[in-house]
Amino acid sequence: MSKRKNPKREAYKKKQEEQGRKVVNWIFGVLVALAVIYLIYMMLTF
């Protein structure tokens, strides 16, 4: 019985890791975009 649950747990764990990576990539992407926008704003204001 515990052997049947093991593949499901493995698949769930893999799915969670992939979703976690997507979230981290989105966060870094947004931070980079905000940094670029801020740099452009600072160049235009001075």
GROMACS .gro file of N, CA and C in nm:
model
  138
    1MET      N    1   0.082  -0.120   0.000
    1MET     CA    2   0.000   0.000   0.000
    1MET      C    3   0.087   0.126   0.000
    2SER      N    4   0.192   0.126   0.080
    2SER     CA    5   0.278   0.243   0.081
    2SER      C    6   0.356   0.258  -0.049
    3LYS      N    7   0.377   0.147  -0.120
    3LYS     CA    8   0.447   0.154  -0.248
    3LYS      C    9   0.361   0.223  -0.354
    4ARG      N   10   0.231   0.211  -0.344
    4ARG     CA   11   0.142   0.277  -0.440
    4ARG      C   12   0.143   0.428  -0.421
    5LYS      N   13   0.152   0.474  -0.300
    5LYS     CA   14   0.150   0.618  -0.272
    5LYS      C   15   0.282   0.684  -0.312
    6ASN      N   16   0.388   0.609  -0.312
    6ASN     CA   17   0.520   0.666  -0.337
    6ASN      C   18   0.530   0.734  -0.474
    7PRO      N   19   0.487   0.674  -0.584
    7PRO     CA   20   0.494   0.745  -0.713
    7PRO      C   21   0.409   0.873  -0.714
    8LYS      N   22   0.296   0.870  -0.647
    8LYS     CA   23   0.213   0.990  -0.640
    8LYS      C   24   0.285   1.101  -0.564
    9ARG      N   25   0.351   1.063  -0.456
    9ARG     CA   26   0.425   1.163  -0.379
    9ARG      C   27   0.541   1.218  -0.460
   10GLU      N   28   0.607   1.131  -0.534
   10GLU     CA   29   0.718   1.175  -0.619
   10GLU      C   30   0.668   1.274  -0.725
   11ALA      N   31   0.556   1.240  -0.788
   11ALA     CA   32   0.500   1.328  -0.891
   11ALA      C   33   0.456   1.461  -0.830
   12TYR      N   34   0.396   1.456  -0.712
   12TYR     CA   35   0.352   1.579  -0.646
   12TYR      C   36   0.472   1.665  -0.609
   13LYS      N   37   0.575   1.602  -0.560
   13LYS     CA   38   0.696   1.674  -0.522
   13LYS      C   39   0.759   1.740  -0.644
   14LYS      N   40   0.765   1.668  -0.755
   14LYS     CA   41   0.820   1.724  -0.878
   14LYS      C   42   0.737   1.842  -0.927
   15LYS      N   43   0.604   1.827  -0.921
   15LYS     CA   44   0.515   1.935  -0.965
   15LYS      C   45   0.534   2.058  -0.878
   16GLN      N   46   0.548   2.041  -0.748
   16GLN     CA   47   0.568   2.153  -0.657
   16GLN      C   48   0.700   2.223  -0.686
   17GLU      N   49   0.805   2.145  -0.714
   17GLU     CA   50   0.934   2.206  -0.745
   17GLU      C   51   0.926   2.290  -0.873
   18GLU      N   52   0.856   2.239  -0.975
   18GLU     CA   53   0.842   2.314  -1.099
   18GLU      C   54   0.764   2.442  -1.077
   19GLN      N   55   0.658   2.435  -1.000
   19GLN     CA   56   0.579   2.556  -0.972
   19GLN      C   57   0.661   2.656  -0.891
   20GLY      N   58   0.740   2.606  -0.799
   20GLY     CA   59   0.826   2.694  -0.719
   20GLY      C   60   0.928   2.767  -0.806
   21ARG      N   61   0.986   2.695  -0.902
   21ARG     CA   62   1.081   2.759  -0.992
   21ARG      C   63   1.013   2.866  -1.077
   22LYS      N   64   0.891   2.839  -1.121
   22LYS     CA   65   0.818   2.938  -1.201
   22LYS      C   66   0.795   3.065  -1.119
   23VAL      N   67   0.756   3.048  -0.994
   23VAL     CA   68   0.730   3.164  -0.908
   23VAL      C   69   0.858   3.244  -0.888
   24VAL      N   70   0.968   3.176  -0.862
   24VAL     CA   71   1.095   3.245  -0.841
   24VAL      C   72   1.137   3.319  -0.967
   25ASN      N   73   1.120   3.255  -1.083
   25ASN     CA   74   1.154   3.321  -1.209
   25ASN      C   75   1.068   3.444  -1.232
   26TRP      N   76   0.939   3.435  -1.202
   26TRP     CA   77   0.850   3.552  -1.218
   26TRP      C   78   0.893   3.665  -1.125
   27ILE      N   79   0.928   3.632  -1.001
   27ILE     CA   80   0.970   3.735  -0.906
   27ILE      C   81   1.095   3.806  -0.956
   28PHE      N   82   1.195   3.728  -1.000
   28PHE     CA   83   1.317   3.790  -1.051
   28PHE      C   84   1.289   3.872  -1.176
   29GLY      N   85   1.203   3.824  -1.263
   29GLY     CA   86   1.168   3.898  -1.383
   29GLY      C   87   1.103   4.031  -1.351
   30VAL      N   88   1.013   4.031  -1.256
   30VAL     CA   89   0.946   4.155  -1.216
   30VAL      C   90   1.047   4.251  -1.153
   31LEU      N   91   1.137   4.201  -1.070
   31LEU     CA   92   1.237   4.288  -1.009
   31LEU      C   93   1.329   4.351  -1.113
   32VAL      N   94   1.369   4.272  -1.212
   32VAL     CA   95   1.454   4.326  -1.319
   32VAL      C   96   1.378   4.432  -1.398
   33ALA      N   97   1.252   4.404  -1.430
   33ALA     CA   98   1.172   4.501  -1.504
   33ALA      C   99   1.157   4.631  -1.424
   34LEU      N  100   1.132   4.620  -1.296
   34LEU     CA  101   1.120   4.740  -1.213
   34LEU      C  102   1.251   4.817  -1.207
   35ALA      N  103   1.362   4.746  -1.202
   35ALA     CA  104   1.492   4.813  -1.200
   35ALA      C  105   1.516   4.889  -1.330
   36VAL      N  106   1.480   4.830  -1.442
   36VAL     CA  107   1.497   4.897  -1.572
   36VAL      C  108   1.407   5.020  -1.579
   37ILE      N  109   1.284   5.005  -1.536
   37ILE     CA  110   1.191   5.120  -1.536
   37ILE      C  111   1.243   5.231  -1.447
   38TYR      N  112   1.296   5.196  -1.332
   38TYR     CA  113   1.351   5.295  -1.240
   38TYR      C  114   1.471   5.366  -1.302
   39LEU      N  115   1.559   5.290  -1.368
   39LEU     CA  116   1.675   5.353  -1.432
   39LEU      C  117   1.632   5.450  -1.542
   40ILE      N  118   1.535   5.411  -1.622
   40ILE     CA  119   1.484   5.500  -1.726
   40ILE      C  120   1.423   5.625  -1.665
   41TYR      N  121   1.347   5.606  -1.560
   41TYR     CA  122   1.284   5.720  -1.491
   41TYR      C  123   1.391   5.817  -1.437
   42MET      N  124   1.494   5.760  -1.377
   42MET     CA  125   1.600   5.845  -1.320
   42MET      C  126   1.676   5.919  -1.431
   43MET      N  127   1.696   5.855  -1.546
   43MET     CA  128   1.766   5.921  -1.656
   43MET      C  129   1.682   6.036  -1.712
   44LEU      N  130   1.553   6.017  -1.718
   44LEU     CA  131   1.465   6.119  -1.776
   44LEU      C  132   1.441   6.237  -1.681
   45THR      N  133   1.453   6.215  -1.552
   45THR     CA  134   1.423   6.323  -1.458
   45THR      C  135   1.543   6.413  -1.435
   46PHE      N  136   1.664   6.366  -1.463
   46PHE     CA  137   1.782   6.452  -1.442
   46PHE      C  138   1.836   6.506  -1.570
   0.00000   0.00000   0.00000
